[in-house]
Tab-separated table of C-alpha atoms in Angstrom:
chain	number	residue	atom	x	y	z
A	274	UNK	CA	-67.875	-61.727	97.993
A	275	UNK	CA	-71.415	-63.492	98.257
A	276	UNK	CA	-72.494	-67.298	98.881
A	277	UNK	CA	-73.997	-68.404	95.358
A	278	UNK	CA	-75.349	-71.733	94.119
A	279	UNK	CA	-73.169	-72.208	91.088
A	280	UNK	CA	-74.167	-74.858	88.265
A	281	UNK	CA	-70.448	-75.779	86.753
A	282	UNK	CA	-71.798	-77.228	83.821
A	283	UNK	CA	-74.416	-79.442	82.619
A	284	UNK	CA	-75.520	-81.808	84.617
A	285	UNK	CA	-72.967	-81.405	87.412
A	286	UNK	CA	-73.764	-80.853	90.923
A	287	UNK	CA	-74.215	-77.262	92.186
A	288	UNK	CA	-71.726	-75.905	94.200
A	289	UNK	CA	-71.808	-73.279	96.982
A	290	UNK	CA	-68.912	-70.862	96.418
A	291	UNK	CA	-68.416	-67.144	96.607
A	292	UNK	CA	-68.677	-64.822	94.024
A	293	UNK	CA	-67.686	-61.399	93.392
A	294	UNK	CA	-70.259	-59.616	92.101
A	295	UNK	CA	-69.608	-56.035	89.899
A	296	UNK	CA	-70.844	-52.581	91.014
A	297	UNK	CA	-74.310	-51.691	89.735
A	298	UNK	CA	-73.608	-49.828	86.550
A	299	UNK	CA	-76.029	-47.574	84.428
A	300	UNK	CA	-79.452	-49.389	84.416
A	301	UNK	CA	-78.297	-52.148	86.641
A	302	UNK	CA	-79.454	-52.641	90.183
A	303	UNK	CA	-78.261	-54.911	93.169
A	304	UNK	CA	-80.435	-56.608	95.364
A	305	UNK	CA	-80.024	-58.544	98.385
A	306	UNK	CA	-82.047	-61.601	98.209
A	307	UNK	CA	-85.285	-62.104	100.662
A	308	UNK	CA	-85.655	-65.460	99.279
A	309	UNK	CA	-85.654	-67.905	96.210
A	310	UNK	CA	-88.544	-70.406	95.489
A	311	UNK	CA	-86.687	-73.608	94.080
A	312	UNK	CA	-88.233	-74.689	90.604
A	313	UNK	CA	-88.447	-77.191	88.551
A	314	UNK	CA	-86.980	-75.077	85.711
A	315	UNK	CA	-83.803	-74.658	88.137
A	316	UNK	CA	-83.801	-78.504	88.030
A	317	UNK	CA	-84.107	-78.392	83.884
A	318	UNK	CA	-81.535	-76.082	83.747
A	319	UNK	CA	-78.954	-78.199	85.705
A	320	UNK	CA	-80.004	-81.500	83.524
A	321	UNK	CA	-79.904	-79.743	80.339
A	322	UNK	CA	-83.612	-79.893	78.931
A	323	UNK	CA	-83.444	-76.419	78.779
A	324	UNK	CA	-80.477	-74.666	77.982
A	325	UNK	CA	-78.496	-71.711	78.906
A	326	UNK	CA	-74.837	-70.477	79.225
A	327	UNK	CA	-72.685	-71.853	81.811
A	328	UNK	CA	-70.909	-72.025	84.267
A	329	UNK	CA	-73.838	-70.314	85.831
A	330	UNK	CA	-76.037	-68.898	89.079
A	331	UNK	CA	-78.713	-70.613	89.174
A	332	UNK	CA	-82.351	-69.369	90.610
A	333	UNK	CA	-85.398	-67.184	89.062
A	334	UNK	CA	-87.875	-66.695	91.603
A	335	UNK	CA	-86.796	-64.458	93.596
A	336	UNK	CA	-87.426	-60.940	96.116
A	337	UNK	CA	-85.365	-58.517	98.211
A	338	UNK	CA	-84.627	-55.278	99.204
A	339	UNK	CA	-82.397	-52.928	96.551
A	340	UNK	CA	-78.885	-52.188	97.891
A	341	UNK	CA	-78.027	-49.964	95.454
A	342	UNK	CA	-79.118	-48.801	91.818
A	343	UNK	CA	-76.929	-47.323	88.704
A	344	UNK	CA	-77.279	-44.231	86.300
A	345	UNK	CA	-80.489	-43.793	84.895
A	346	UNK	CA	-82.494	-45.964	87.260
A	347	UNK	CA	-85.795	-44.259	88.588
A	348	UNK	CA	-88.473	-46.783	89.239
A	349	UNK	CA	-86.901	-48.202	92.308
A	350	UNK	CA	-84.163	-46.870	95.215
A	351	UNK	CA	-82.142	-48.477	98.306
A	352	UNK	CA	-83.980	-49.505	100.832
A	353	UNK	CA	-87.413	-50.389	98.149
A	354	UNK	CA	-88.858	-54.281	98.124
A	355	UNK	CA	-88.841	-55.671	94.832
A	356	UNK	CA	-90.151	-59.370	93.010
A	357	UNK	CA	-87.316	-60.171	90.652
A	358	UNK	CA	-88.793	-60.262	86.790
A	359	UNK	CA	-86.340	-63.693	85.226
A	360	UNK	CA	-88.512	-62.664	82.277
A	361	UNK	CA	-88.363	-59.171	81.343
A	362	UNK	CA	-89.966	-57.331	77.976
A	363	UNK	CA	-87.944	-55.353	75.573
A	364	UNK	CA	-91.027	-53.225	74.449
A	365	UNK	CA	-90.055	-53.521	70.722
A	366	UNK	CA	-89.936	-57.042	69.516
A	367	UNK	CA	-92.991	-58.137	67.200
A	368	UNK	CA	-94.602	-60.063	70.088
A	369	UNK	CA	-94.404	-57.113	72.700
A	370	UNK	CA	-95.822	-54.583	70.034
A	371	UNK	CA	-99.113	-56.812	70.035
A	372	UNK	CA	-99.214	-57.241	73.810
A	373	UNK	CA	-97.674	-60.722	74.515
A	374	UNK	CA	-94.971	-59.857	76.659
A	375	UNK	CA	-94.351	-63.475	77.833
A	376	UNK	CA	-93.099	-64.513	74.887
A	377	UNK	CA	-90.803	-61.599	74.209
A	378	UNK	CA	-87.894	-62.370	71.666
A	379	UNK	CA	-85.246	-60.239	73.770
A	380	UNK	CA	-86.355	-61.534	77.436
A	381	UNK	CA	-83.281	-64.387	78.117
A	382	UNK	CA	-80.684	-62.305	76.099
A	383	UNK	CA	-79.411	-61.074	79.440
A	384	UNK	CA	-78.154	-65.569	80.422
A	385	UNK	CA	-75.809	-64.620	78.097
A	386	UNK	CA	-74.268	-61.825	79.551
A	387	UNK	CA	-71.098	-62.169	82.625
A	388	UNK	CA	-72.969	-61.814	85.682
A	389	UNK	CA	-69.885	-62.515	88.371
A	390	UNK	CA	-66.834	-64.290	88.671
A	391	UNK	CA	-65.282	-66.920	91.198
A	392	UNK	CA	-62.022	-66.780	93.629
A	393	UNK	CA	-60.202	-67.521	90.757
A	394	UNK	CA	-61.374	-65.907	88.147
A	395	UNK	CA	-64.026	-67.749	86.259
A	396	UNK	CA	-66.628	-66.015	84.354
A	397	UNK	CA	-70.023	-66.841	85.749
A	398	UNK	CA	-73.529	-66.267	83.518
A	399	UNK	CA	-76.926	-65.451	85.186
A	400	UNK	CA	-79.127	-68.489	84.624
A	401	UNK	CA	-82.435	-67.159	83.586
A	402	UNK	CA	-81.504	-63.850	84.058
A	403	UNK	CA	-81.409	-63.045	87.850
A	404	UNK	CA	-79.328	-65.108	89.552
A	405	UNK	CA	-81.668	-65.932	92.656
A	406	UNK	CA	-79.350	-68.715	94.263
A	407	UNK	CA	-77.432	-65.794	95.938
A	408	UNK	CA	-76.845	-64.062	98.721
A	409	UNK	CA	-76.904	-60.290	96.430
A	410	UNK	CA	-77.816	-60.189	92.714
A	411	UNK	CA	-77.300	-57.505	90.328
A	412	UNK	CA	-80.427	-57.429	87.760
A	413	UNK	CA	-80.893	-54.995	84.760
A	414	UNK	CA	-83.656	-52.648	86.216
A	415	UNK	CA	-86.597	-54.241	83.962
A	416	UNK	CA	-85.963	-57.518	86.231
A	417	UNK	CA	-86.843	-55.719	89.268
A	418	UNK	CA	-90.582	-54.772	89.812
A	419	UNK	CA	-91.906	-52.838	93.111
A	420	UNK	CA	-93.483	-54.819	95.588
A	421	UNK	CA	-97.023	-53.467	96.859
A	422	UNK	CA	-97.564	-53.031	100.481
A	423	UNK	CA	-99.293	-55.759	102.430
A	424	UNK	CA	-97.493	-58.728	100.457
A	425	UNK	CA	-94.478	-60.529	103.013
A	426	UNK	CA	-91.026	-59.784	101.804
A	427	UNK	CA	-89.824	-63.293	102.038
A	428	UNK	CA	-93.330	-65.317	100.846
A	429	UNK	CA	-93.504	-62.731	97.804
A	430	UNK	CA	-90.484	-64.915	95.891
A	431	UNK	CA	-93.008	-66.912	94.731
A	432	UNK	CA	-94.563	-64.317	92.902
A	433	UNK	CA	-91.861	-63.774	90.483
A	434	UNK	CA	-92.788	-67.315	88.417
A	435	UNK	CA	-94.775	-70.007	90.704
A	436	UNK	CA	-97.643	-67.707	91.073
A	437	UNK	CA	-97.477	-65.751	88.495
A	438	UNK	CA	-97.184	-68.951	86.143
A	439	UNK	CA	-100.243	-70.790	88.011
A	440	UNK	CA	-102.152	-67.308	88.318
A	441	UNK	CA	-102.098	-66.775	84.603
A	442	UNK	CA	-102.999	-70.286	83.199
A	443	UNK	CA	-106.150	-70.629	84.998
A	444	UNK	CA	-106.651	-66.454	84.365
A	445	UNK	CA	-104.832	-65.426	80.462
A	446	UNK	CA	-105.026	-69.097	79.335
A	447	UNK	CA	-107.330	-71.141	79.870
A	448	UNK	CA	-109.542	-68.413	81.170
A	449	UNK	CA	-111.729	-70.185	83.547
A	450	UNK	CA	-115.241	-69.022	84.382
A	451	UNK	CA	-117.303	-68.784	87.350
A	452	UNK	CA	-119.012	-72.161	87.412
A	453	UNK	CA	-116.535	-74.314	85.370
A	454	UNK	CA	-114.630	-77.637	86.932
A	455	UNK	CA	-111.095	-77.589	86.587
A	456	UNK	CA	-108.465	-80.268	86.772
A	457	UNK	CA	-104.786	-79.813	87.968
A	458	UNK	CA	-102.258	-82.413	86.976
A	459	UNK	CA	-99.182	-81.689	89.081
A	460	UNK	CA	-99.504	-80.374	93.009
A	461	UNK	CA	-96.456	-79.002	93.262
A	462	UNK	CA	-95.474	-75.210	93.470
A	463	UNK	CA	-96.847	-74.180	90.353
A	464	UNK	CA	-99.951	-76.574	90.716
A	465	UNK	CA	-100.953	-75.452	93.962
A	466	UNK	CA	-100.905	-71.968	93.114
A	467	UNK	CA	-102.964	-73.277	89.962
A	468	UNK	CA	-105.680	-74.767	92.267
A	469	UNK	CA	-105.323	-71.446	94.342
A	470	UNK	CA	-106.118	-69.635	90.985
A	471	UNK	CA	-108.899	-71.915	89.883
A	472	UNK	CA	-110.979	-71.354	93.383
A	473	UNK	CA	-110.284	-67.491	93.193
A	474	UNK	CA	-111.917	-67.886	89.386
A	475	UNK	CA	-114.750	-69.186	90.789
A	476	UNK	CA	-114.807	-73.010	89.626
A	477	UNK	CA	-117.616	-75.016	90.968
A	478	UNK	CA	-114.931	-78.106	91.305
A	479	UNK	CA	-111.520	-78.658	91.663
A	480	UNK	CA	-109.914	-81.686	90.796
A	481	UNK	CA	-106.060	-82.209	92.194
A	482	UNK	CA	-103.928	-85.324	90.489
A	483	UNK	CA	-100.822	-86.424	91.299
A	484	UNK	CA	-98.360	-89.590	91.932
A	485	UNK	CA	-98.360	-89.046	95.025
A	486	UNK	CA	-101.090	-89.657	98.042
A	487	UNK	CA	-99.009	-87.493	100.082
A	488	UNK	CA	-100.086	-84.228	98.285
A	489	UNK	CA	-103.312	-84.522	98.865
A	490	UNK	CA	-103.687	-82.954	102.394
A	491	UNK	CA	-101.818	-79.806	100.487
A	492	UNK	CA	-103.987	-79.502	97.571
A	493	UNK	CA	-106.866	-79.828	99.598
A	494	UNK	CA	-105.958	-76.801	101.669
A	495	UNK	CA	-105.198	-74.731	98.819
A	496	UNK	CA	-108.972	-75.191	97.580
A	497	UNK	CA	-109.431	-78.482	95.680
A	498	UNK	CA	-112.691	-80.057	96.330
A	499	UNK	CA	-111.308	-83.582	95.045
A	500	UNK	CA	-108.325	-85.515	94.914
A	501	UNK	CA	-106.825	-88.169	92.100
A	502	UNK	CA	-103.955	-90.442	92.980
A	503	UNK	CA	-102.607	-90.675	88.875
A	504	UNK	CA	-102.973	-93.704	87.240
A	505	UNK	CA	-104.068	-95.161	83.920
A	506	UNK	CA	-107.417	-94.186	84.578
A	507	UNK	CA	-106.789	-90.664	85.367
A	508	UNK	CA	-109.107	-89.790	82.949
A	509	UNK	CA	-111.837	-91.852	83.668
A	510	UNK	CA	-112.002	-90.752	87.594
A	511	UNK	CA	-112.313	-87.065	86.589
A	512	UNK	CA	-115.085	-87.340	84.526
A	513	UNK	CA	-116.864	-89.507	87.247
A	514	UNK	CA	-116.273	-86.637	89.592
A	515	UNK	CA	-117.683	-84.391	86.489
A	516	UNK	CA	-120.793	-86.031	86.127
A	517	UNK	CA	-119.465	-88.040	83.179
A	518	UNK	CA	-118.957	-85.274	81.093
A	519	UNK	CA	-114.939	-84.175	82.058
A	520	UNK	CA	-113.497	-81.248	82.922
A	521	UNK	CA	-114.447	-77.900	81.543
A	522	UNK	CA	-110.460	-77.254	81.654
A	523	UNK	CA	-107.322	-79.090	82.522
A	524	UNK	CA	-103.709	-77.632	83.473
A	525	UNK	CA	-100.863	-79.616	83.297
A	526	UNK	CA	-97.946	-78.517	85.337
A	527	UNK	CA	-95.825	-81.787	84.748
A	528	UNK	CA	-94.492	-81.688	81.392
A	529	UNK	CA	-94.262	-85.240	81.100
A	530	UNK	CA	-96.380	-86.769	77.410
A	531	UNK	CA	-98.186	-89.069	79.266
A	532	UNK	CA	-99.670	-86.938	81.614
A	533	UNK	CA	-100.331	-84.115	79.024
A	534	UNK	CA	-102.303	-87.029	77.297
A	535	UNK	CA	-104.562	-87.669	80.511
A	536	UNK	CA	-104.904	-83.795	81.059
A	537	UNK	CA	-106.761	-83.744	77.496
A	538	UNK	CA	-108.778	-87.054	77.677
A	539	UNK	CA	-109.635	-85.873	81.162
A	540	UNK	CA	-111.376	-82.481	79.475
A	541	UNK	CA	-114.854	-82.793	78.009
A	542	UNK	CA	-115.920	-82.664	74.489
A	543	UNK	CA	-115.257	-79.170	73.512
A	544	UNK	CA	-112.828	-78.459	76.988
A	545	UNK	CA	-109.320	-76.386	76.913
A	546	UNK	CA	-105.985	-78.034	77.835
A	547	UNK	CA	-103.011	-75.823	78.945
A	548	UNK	CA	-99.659	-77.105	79.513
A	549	UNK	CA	-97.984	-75.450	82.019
A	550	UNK	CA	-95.122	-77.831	82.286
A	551	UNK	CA	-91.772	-77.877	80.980
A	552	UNK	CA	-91.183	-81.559	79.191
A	553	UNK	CA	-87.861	-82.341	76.836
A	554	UNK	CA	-87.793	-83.215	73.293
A	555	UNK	CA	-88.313	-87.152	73.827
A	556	UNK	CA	-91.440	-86.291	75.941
A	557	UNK	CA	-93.826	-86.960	72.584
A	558	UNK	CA	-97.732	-87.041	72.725
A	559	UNK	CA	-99.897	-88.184	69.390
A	560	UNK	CA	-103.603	-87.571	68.680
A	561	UNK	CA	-105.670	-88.848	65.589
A	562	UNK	CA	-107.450	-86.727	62.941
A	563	UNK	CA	-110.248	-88.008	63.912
A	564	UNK	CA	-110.272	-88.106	67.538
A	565	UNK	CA	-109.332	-83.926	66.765
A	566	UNK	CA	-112.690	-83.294	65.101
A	567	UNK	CA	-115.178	-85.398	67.210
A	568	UNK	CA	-114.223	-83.544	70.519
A	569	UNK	CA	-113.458	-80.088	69.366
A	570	UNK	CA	-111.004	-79.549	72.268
A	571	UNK	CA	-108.414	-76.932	72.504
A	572	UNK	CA	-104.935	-77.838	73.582
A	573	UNK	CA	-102.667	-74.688	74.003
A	574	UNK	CA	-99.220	-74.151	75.949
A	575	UNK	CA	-98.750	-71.265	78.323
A	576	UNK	CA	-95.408	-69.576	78.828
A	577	UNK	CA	-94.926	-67.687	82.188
A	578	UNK	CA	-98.732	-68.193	82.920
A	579	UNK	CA	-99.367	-65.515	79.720
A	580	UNK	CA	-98.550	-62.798	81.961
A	581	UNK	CA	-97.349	-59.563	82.461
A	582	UNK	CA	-95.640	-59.231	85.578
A	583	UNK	CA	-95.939	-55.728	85.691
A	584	UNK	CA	-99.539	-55.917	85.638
A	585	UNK	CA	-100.496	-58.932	87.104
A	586	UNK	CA	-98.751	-58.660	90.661
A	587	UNK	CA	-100.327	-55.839	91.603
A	588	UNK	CA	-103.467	-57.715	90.975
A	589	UNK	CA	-101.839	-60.671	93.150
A	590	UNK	CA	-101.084	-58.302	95.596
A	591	UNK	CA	-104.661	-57.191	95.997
A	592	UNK	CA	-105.640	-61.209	96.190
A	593	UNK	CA	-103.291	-61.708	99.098
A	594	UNK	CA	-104.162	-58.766	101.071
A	595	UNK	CA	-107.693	-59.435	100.712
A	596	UNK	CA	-107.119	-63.380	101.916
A	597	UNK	CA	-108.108	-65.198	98.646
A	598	UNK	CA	-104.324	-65.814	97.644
A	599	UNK	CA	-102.087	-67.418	100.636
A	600	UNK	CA	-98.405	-67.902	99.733
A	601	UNK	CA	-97.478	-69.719	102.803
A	602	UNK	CA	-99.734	-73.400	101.482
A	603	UNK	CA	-97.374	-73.457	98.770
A	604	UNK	CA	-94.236	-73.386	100.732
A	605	UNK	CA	-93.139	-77.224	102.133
A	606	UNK	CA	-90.132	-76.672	103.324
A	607	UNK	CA	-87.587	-73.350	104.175
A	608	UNK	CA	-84.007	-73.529	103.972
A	609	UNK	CA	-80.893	-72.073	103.219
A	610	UNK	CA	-78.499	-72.529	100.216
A	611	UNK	CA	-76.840	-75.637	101.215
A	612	UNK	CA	-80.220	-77.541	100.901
A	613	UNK	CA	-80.941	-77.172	97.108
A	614	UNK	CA	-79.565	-80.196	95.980
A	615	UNK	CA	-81.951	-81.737	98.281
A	616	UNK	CA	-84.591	-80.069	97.664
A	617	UNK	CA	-84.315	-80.839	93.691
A	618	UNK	CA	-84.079	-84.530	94.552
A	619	UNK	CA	-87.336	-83.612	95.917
A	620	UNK	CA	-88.872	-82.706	92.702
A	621	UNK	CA	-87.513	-85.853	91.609
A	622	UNK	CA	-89.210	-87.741	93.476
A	623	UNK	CA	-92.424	-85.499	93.422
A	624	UNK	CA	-92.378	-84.385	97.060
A	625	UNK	CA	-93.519	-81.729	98.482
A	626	UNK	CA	-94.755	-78.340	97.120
A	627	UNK	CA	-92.602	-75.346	96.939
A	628	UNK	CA	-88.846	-75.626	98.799
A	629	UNK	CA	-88.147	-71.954	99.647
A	630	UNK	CA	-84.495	-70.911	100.292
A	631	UNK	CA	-84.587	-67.775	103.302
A	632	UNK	CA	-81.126	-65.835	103.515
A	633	UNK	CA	-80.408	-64.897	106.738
């Protein structure tokens, strides 16, 4: 039996309990968990706007060290550090044949599956795939990646979605260049590592926004040169910190219509948009036809930061070791399993950056 942060059903509170968790069978691998970054998408999952089997283990984001692998696994042994992958490629759907792995048809079919069961019985699902919230996981082997050397064991969680997801909007989507401003909307997890990203791209100005006044001390250490406390003129402060213009690119990490809104009439005439965050159906945003042609901007949404984790942590990796990339800025607050619900009553209220649970 392992400790596991169980979501009973929608919108109910989690629940520690222990699980019994099956032997590693051919092309499955167990894992005892390093650590588990606490997401926003756990928080969607628990209040429904996205959806997956339950009752469920909840967490994504996720590293450890393998315990043990089954038949047929090569890539990784006992004893090896590994990033879990929540979103892993099947190699053979349309959307993997032309290289977008992110957006692989197959890559949640594993939520389905029965990951564990309770003290008495009940079948348990794997959230988005990996279980994190738990003591010991057992992952297909494409959810497990190597970890390079030089990267800490319990920081390198955030890799497997924060990161990665922040990494890749700035780098796959909106493709900043050396030179370009960039505005972040959102400084939590996934923004800071956004602003992170932006500096290692090179942009000549950073501009954090969020609700909070609080966040600005942290997304001025991760490399913003300016910080916006939102508001209804949002927009209008950016471009006065763009000389007029706006910003050459925007990321939203919210989700929320309104603020998707101020990320594009914060851009420039002709300037890319890429929504990072998850919003629900009711969060609507409207444009007019003409408002589309007379400032030729691009609005695009970005699943998983575009990325392939495969080959984009190694390239992290490098970042780290080399000082431009420091997980620790993102991390607010460590603690164990007991202190999720607080910690998503965090995001609620837009505290903090990244709440990291550590198992002992």
């Amino acid at each position: 039996m392992v400790r596991a942060a169980v979501l009973p059903s929608v919108g109910s509170a989690l629940e520690i309990i222990g699980i019994e968790l099956p032997e590693p069978g051919p092309g499955r691998v167990r894992v005892r968990l390093a650590a588990a970054g606490v997401c926003h998408s756990d928080l969607s999952l628990s209040d429904g706007t996205m959806q997956v089997p339950v009752p469920a283990v909840l967490g994504h984001e996720g590293a450890g060290t393998v315990v043990s692998v089954g038949e047929g696994v090569t890539h990784v042994a006992p004893g090896d550090a590994v990033v879990l992958n929540w979103a892993p490629s099947c190699g053979r759907c349309h959307h993997c044949s032309i290289g977008e792995v992110w957006l692989c048809a197959g890559a949640l079919r594993g939520a389905g599956a029965v990951h564990a069961v309770t003290e008495d019985g009940t079948e348990l699902h794997p959230g988005l795939n990996v279980a994190a919230f738990a003591e010991e996981t057992v992952v297909a082997a494409n959810c497990v990646l190597p970890l390079p050397e030089g990267v800490p064991l319990t920081d390198a969680a955030l890799l497997g979605c924060a990161v990665l997801t922040g990494y890749g909007a700035v780098h796959h989507s909106a493709r900043v260049r050396e030179g370009e401003s960039v505005v972040v909307l959102g400084v939590g997890g996934v923004g800071l590592a956004t602003v992170q990203a932006a500096r290692i791209a090179g942009a000549s100005k950073v501009v954090a926004v969020d609700v909070s006044p609080a966040k600005e001390e942290l997304a001025l250490a991760a490399g913003a040169t300016d910080f916006v406390v939102a508001s209804d003129n949002t927009a209008r402060e950016v471009r006065g910190l763009t000389g007029g213009q706006g910003a050459d690119v925007a990321v939203e990490c919210v989700g929320r219509g309104v603020t998707i809104r101020a990320a594009w009439d914060s851009t420039r005439r002709g300037g890319r948009t890429t929504v990072v965050g998850i919003g629900g159906r009711d969060q609507q945003v409207t444009f007019h036809a003409l408002e589309l042609f007379h400032w030729g901007r691009t609005l695009s949404g970005c699943v998983y930061g575009n990325s392939d984790p495969a080959r984009d942590i190694p390239v992290l990796a490098e970042h780290i070791r080399a000082g431009r990339l420091d997980l620790s800025t993102l991390i607010t607050e460590r603690i164990g399993l007991d202190g999720i619900p607080a910690a998503f009553e965090n995001m609620l209220a837009g505290k903090g950056g990244r709440a990291l649970v550590v198992f002992p």
